[in-house]
Amino acid sequence: MDGLSAAPLLTGGTDPARHDHLYWYRDEKGVTSRANAQDKQRATWLAEALRKDRWKAVRFAPVRDRALPDDQWQVELYDLAVDPGETSDLAARHPARATELVALMRSSWRDQYPRAPFGRPWRCRPSPSPEGPSPPPPCSPTARRVPGPRPPSP
């Protein structure tokens, strides 16, 4: 799971790590009729959401095309400090805030998201060979992955 380290909180630190904003992207094709009804018949539409401070913007594309111009998406805006259930859409009353968060959605999208390795590193060990020991080959479908050495403790 991606996220921020809780280590500063566990070790007595006073400055926990924080994200500037949180971004979500949804591209669901198979949903239940109940979920679709709760989402105003938009559960199978492309959707993006972004939360920054007390504000959350959600937008829905009526066709499956991320490159659709911004003015063709349906945008909703919520003030989560007073409306945590997201029942009152404020996009019409705060258009500048909605536009700001939509721009942040656009800049948050990545076609590919590089991930840092997690856990212990892996190394390859050759499968037993009838010819006897040989130098370790690069990882291959017949190689067995085994845990590498543990990193030193701090």
Short mmCIF file of C-alpha atoms in Angstrom, two decimals:
data_model
loop_
_atom_site.label_atom_id
_atom_site.label_comp_id
_atom_site.label_asym_id
_atom_site.label_seq_id
_atom_site.Cartn_x
_atom_site.Cartn_y
_atom_site.Cartn_z
CA MET A 1 0.00 0.00 0.00
CA ASP A 2 1.30 3.43 -0.88
CA GLY A 3 1.22 6.15 1.71
CA LEU A 4 3.22 8.22 4.13
CA SER A 5 5.34 6.85 6.93
CA ALA A 6 3.83 6.80 10.41
CA ALA A 7 7.33 6.42 11.89
CA PRO A 8 7.58 10.06 13.07
CA LEU A 9 4.45 9.58 15.17
CA LEU A 10 5.63 6.26 16.59
CA THR A 11 9.08 7.56 17.52
CA GLY A 12 7.88 10.68 19.30
CA GLY A 13 8.30 13.08 16.40
CA THR A 14 6.12 16.14 16.28
CA ASP A 15 5.88 16.72 12.53
CA PRO A 16 3.98 13.92 10.80
CA ALA A 17 4.28 13.66 7.04
CA ARG A 18 1.31 15.07 5.12
CA HIS A 19 0.17 15.11 1.52
CA ASP A 20 -0.63 18.45 -0.09
CA HIS A 21 -3.68 16.80 -1.65
CA LEU A 22 -5.15 13.36 -2.36
CA TYR A 23 -6.16 12.26 -5.85
CA TRP A 24 -8.36 9.35 -7.00
CA TYR A 25 -9.17 7.98 -10.43
CA ARG A 26 -11.97 5.51 -11.18
CA ASP A 27 -12.53 3.51 -14.34
CA GLU A 28 -15.10 0.86 -13.40
CA LYS A 29 -16.89 -1.21 -15.97
CA GLY A 30 -18.75 -3.71 -13.81
CA VAL A 31 -20.82 -2.40 -10.91
CA THR A 32 -24.01 -3.44 -9.17
CA SER A 33 -27.29 -1.73 -9.97
CA ARG A 34 -27.43 -0.53 -6.35
CA ALA A 35 -24.02 1.15 -6.61
CA ASN A 36 -25.02 2.71 -9.91
CA ALA A 37 -28.26 4.06 -8.39
CA GLN A 38 -26.34 5.58 -5.46
CA ASP A 39 -23.97 7.23 -7.93
CA LYS A 40 -26.80 8.81 -9.96
CA GLN A 41 -26.35 6.29 -12.83
CA ARG A 42 -22.69 7.34 -13.23
CA ALA A 43 -20.92 4.39 -11.58
CA THR A 44 -19.54 3.19 -14.92
CA TRP A 45 -18.38 6.65 -16.03
CA LEU A 46 -14.77 7.71 -15.71
CA ALA A 47 -14.39 9.70 -12.52
CA GLU A 48 -11.69 11.67 -10.75
CA ALA A 49 -11.71 13.13 -7.27
CA LEU A 50 -9.35 15.36 -5.40
CA ARG A 51 -9.27 16.47 -1.78
CA LYS A 52 -7.29 19.49 -0.66
CA ASP A 53 -7.74 20.87 2.82
CA ARG A 54 -11.48 20.99 3.54
CA TRP A 55 -12.55 20.83 -0.12
CA LYS A 56 -13.27 17.82 -2.31
CA ALA A 57 -13.98 18.02 -6.03
CA VAL A 58 -15.38 15.11 -8.02
CA ARG A 59 -15.83 15.03 -11.76
CA PHE A 60 -17.48 12.54 -14.11
CA ALA A 61 -16.86 12.04 -17.85
CA PRO A 62 -19.95 10.96 -19.80
CA VAL A 63 -17.74 8.95 -22.19
CA ARG A 64 -14.69 6.76 -21.52
CA ASP A 65 -12.10 9.34 -22.58
CA ARG A 66 -9.69 10.93 -20.11
CA ALA A 67 -8.73 13.52 -22.74
CA LEU A 68 -12.26 14.91 -22.86
CA PRO A 69 -12.20 18.73 -22.53
CA ASP A 70 -12.82 19.97 -19.00
CA ASP A 71 -16.11 21.67 -19.93
CA GLN A 72 -17.64 18.30 -20.87
CA TRP A 73 -17.09 16.71 -17.45
CA GLN A 74 -19.73 17.06 -14.70
CA VAL A 75 -18.01 18.68 -11.70
CA GLU A 76 -19.19 18.63 -8.09
CA LEU A 77 -17.60 20.43 -5.14
CA TYR A 78 -18.06 19.71 -1.44
CA ASP A 79 -16.93 21.43 1.75
CA LEU A 80 -16.14 18.40 3.90
CA ALA A 81 -15.77 20.48 7.06
CA VAL A 82 -19.53 21.16 7.07
CA ASP A 83 -20.76 18.41 4.72
CA PRO A 84 -18.79 15.18 5.28
CA GLY A 85 -21.56 13.16 3.61
CA GLU A 86 -21.14 15.10 0.34
CA THR A 87 -24.81 16.01 0.03
CA SER A 88 -24.58 19.68 -1.06
CA ASP A 89 -22.81 20.36 -4.35
CA LEU A 90 -21.19 23.82 -4.10
CA ALA A 91 -19.60 24.00 -7.57
CA ALA A 92 -22.03 26.68 -8.79
CA ARG A 93 -21.45 28.82 -5.67
CA HIS A 94 -17.64 28.44 -5.72
CA PRO A 95 -16.64 28.13 -9.41
CA ALA A 96 -13.09 29.41 -8.84
CA ARG A 97 -12.44 26.74 -6.20
CA ALA A 98 -13.88 24.04 -8.50
CA THR A 99 -11.68 25.23 -11.38
CA GLU A 100 -8.60 25.27 -9.14
CA LEU A 101 -9.20 21.68 -7.98
CA VAL A 102 -9.92 20.44 -11.52
CA ALA A 103 -6.59 21.92 -12.65
CA LEU A 104 -4.91 20.08 -9.76
CA MET A 105 -6.63 16.86 -10.88
CA ARG A 106 -5.20 17.32 -14.37
CA SER A 107 -1.70 17.87 -13.01
CA SER A 108 -2.00 14.88 -10.64
CA TRP A 109 -2.69 12.32 -13.39
CA ARG A 110 0.22 10.08 -14.38
CA ASP A 111 0.16 7.62 -17.27
CA GLN A 112 2.64 5.55 -15.28
CA TYR A 113 3.39 5.73 -11.59
CA PRO A 114 6.85 4.57 -10.57
CA ARG A 115 6.76 2.67 -7.30
CA ALA A 116 9.57 2.26 -4.82
CA PRO A 117 10.39 -1.33 -3.90
CA PHE A 118 8.78 -2.58 -0.72
CA GLY A 119 10.17 -5.05 1.79
CA ARG A 120 13.28 -7.15 1.46
CA PRO A 121 15.02 -7.23 -1.89
CA TRP A 122 14.83 -10.44 -3.91
CA ARG A 123 17.66 -12.23 -5.62
CA CYS A 124 17.53 -15.12 -8.02
CA ARG A 125 18.86 -18.57 -7.25
CA PRO A 126 19.24 -20.97 -10.15
CA SER A 127 17.13 -24.08 -10.16
CA PRO A 128 19.16 -27.22 -9.46
CA SER A 129 21.03 -28.33 -12.56
CA PRO A 130 22.15 -31.89 -13.38
CA GLU A 131 25.48 -30.47 -14.65
CA GLY A 132 26.42 -29.27 -11.18
CA PRO A 133 27.05 -25.77 -9.77
CA SER A 134 27.28 -22.85 -12.14
CA PRO A 135 27.42 -19.06 -11.77
CA PRO A 136 24.04 -17.54 -10.94
CA PRO A 137 22.19 -16.58 -14.12
CA PRO A 138 19.96 -13.56 -14.40
CA CYS A 139 16.41 -14.13 -13.19
CA SER A 140 14.56 -16.42 -15.56
CA PRO A 141 11.25 -18.26 -15.48
CA THR A 142 13.06 -21.34 -14.14
CA ALA A 143 14.97 -19.47 -11.42
CA ARG A 144 13.61 -19.50 -7.90
CA ARG A 145 13.18 -16.14 -6.17
CA VAL A 146 14.51 -16.20 -2.64
CA PRO A 147 14.64 -13.40 -0.07
CA GLY A 148 17.81 -11.38 -0.22
CA PRO A 149 19.76 -10.28 2.83
CA ARG A 150 17.90 -8.17 5.34
CA PRO A 151 18.86 -4.48 5.35
CA PRO A 152 20.88 -3.42 8.41
CA SER A 153 18.85 -2.23 11.39
CA PRO A 154 19.17 1.48 12.20
#
